[in-house]
Amino acid sequence: MLSIVLFCVLGMALLLNFPVAIALGISVLITIITVPGAPPISSLISSMISLSDSFTLIAVPLFVLAGEVMQTGGLSKRLVNLAFHLVGKVRAGMAYVNILASMFFAAISGSAPATVAAVGSNLIPQMHTLGYKKDFSSALTASSGMIGVLIPPSIPMIVYGVSANVSIGALFLAGIVPGILLGILFAITSRIIIGKSLDNHESRNLSADLIKESTISVFKNAFWALLTPLIILGGIYGGVFTPTEAGAVAVVYAIIISIFVYKELTLKQLYDLLFSSAKVSARILSLVLFSIAFGRLVTIAEVPQQVAMALQSVSDNPIIIIAMLNLLLLIVGMFMETIAAIIILTPILLPVAVAAGVGPLSFGVIMTVNLAIGFCTPPLGVNLFVASSVSKVSVNQISKAILPFGFSMLIVLLITSYFPESFLFLVNLL
């Protein structure tokens, strides 16, 4: 009875277009009031306070702020320019620039939509002038943006680590290989799609732009921006500071470089960034807070055990169970915001995955890849809408153009699901 009321109220609240955090809170409150034997609200509030008092969670607002400062302060622009000089001279070079720039920015922001906005605003117009179709450029940018939640630092992985009590540093390491693999497959897909459709118009324009400034000069200009991911990851894995402390270091470093070195960030802009990042962080952390109470009720109702029994009644083969988990997560990713999905589903699905022989660390990567695909699939598809707003191409057109990149995403999903050694070796090595 408890689980039925809980999920029915949640579903109704979401259908009525309530924010996910409010929907979680309403479902918990109504369940407590209406279901006999439900735990008292005082115990849930106590759990919310004790479990949300987490040092690790502070990393979320810090990395959100760091990403916004770096985008406004000129760091992302210089990384895009560097990618342009590194891989822009070959045929389909601007497609490779788009992917590489997304990977650079992913190592700074930890956010897929932020990556699409930063890279797309710089590159989609340039790609169009060089002969690329706008729907292709937009689809590539939306796809490459999903790398932002795999290559560390990753905000969804931080939230999963808190929810599942898994090392954030280990999750960051585990996400590197899938992120790089996605970039490689996107590059191959781009080259196949483009083929010989671009004439020498692209190479002539690229050559003219590249001559304006030498690669060495561009590298020097991007040097301080390139140091950012090295400081963050080097500090974490060198044992100098924790992921949360790395977020604080990233914020301070980004502000200093943006104001005093690149001189593209004013105090007025910094104030606006503090306000905008606070709104984003408040939304994420309110989700975490209400999800703690929701997760407590889910556990009391024995939902994880019921889900495990339902899946095992279909098959006790681990390969089949993992496939069903992937299918469920892919569908959820199409309709639910990533952070909310992680918070709600981790306590339900993690026990099922562990019973199928998937460790908590591996499942974190599998879940993140699944939900990252949701950034690129309608109807939610946040990356699609961000790319559409930048390029002025309709979401429908981008959705059709993104289908070839979807095959690359599914290949990476299959590799991470059934060959966890492909990314765990890096964790074991370090």
Short mmCIF file of N, CA and C in Angstrom, two decimals, residues 305 307-317 321 324 352 355-356:
data_model
loop_
_atom_site.label_atom_id
_atom_site.label_comp_id
_atom_site.label_asym_id
_atom_site.label_seq_id
_atom_site.Cartn_x
_atom_site.Cartn_y
_atom_site.Cartn_z
N GLN A 305 13.55 -4.99 -3.24
CA GLN A 305 13.37 -6.44 -3.23
C GLN A 305 12.29 -6.87 -4.21
N VAL A 307 11.38 -5.23 -6.96
CA VAL A 307 11.90 -5.06 -8.32
C VAL A 307 12.83 -6.22 -8.68
N ALA A 308 13.68 -6.60 -7.72
CA ALA A 308 14.62 -7.71 -7.97
C ALA A 308 13.85 -9.00 -8.25
N MET A 309 12.83 -9.25 -7.47
CA MET A 309 12.03 -10.48 -7.67
C MET A 309 11.32 -10.45 -9.02
N ALA A 310 10.83 -9.26 -9.41
CA ALA A 310 10.13 -9.14 -10.69
C ALA A 310 11.08 -9.41 -11.86
N LEU A 311 12.29 -8.87 -11.78
CA LEU A 311 13.25 -9.09 -12.85
C LEU A 311 13.72 -10.54 -12.89
N GLN A 312 13.93 -11.12 -11.70
CA GLN A 312 14.39 -12.50 -11.65
C GLN A 312 13.30 -13.48 -12.07
N SER A 313 12.04 -13.05 -11.97
CA SER A 313 10.96 -13.92 -12.44
C SER A 313 10.96 -14.02 -13.96
N VAL A 314 11.51 -12.98 -14.61
CA VAL A 314 11.65 -13.02 -16.07
C VAL A 314 12.84 -13.90 -16.44
N SER A 315 13.96 -13.69 -15.76
CA SER A 315 15.17 -14.47 -16.03
C SER A 315 16.14 -14.29 -14.88
N ASP A 316 16.87 -15.34 -14.57
CA ASP A 316 17.93 -15.21 -13.56
C ASP A 316 19.30 -15.12 -14.21
N ASN A 317 19.31 -14.95 -15.53
CA ASN A 317 20.56 -14.78 -16.27
C ASN A 317 21.05 -13.34 -16.09
N ILE A 321 19.30 -9.66 -17.11
CA ILE A 321 18.94 -8.67 -16.09
C ILE A 321 19.61 -7.33 -16.37
N MET A 324 17.80 -5.65 -19.16
CA MET A 324 16.54 -5.05 -18.71
C MET A 324 16.79 -3.78 -17.91
N VAL A 352 19.59 -4.64 -7.16
CA VAL A 352 19.32 -5.57 -8.26
C VAL A 352 20.59 -5.80 -9.07
N ALA A 355 23.06 -7.92 -7.18
CA ALA A 355 22.63 -9.33 -7.21
C ALA A 355 22.96 -9.98 -8.55
N ALA A 356 23.04 -9.16 -9.61
CA ALA A 356 23.38 -9.69 -10.95
C ALA A 356 24.88 -9.72 -11.18
#
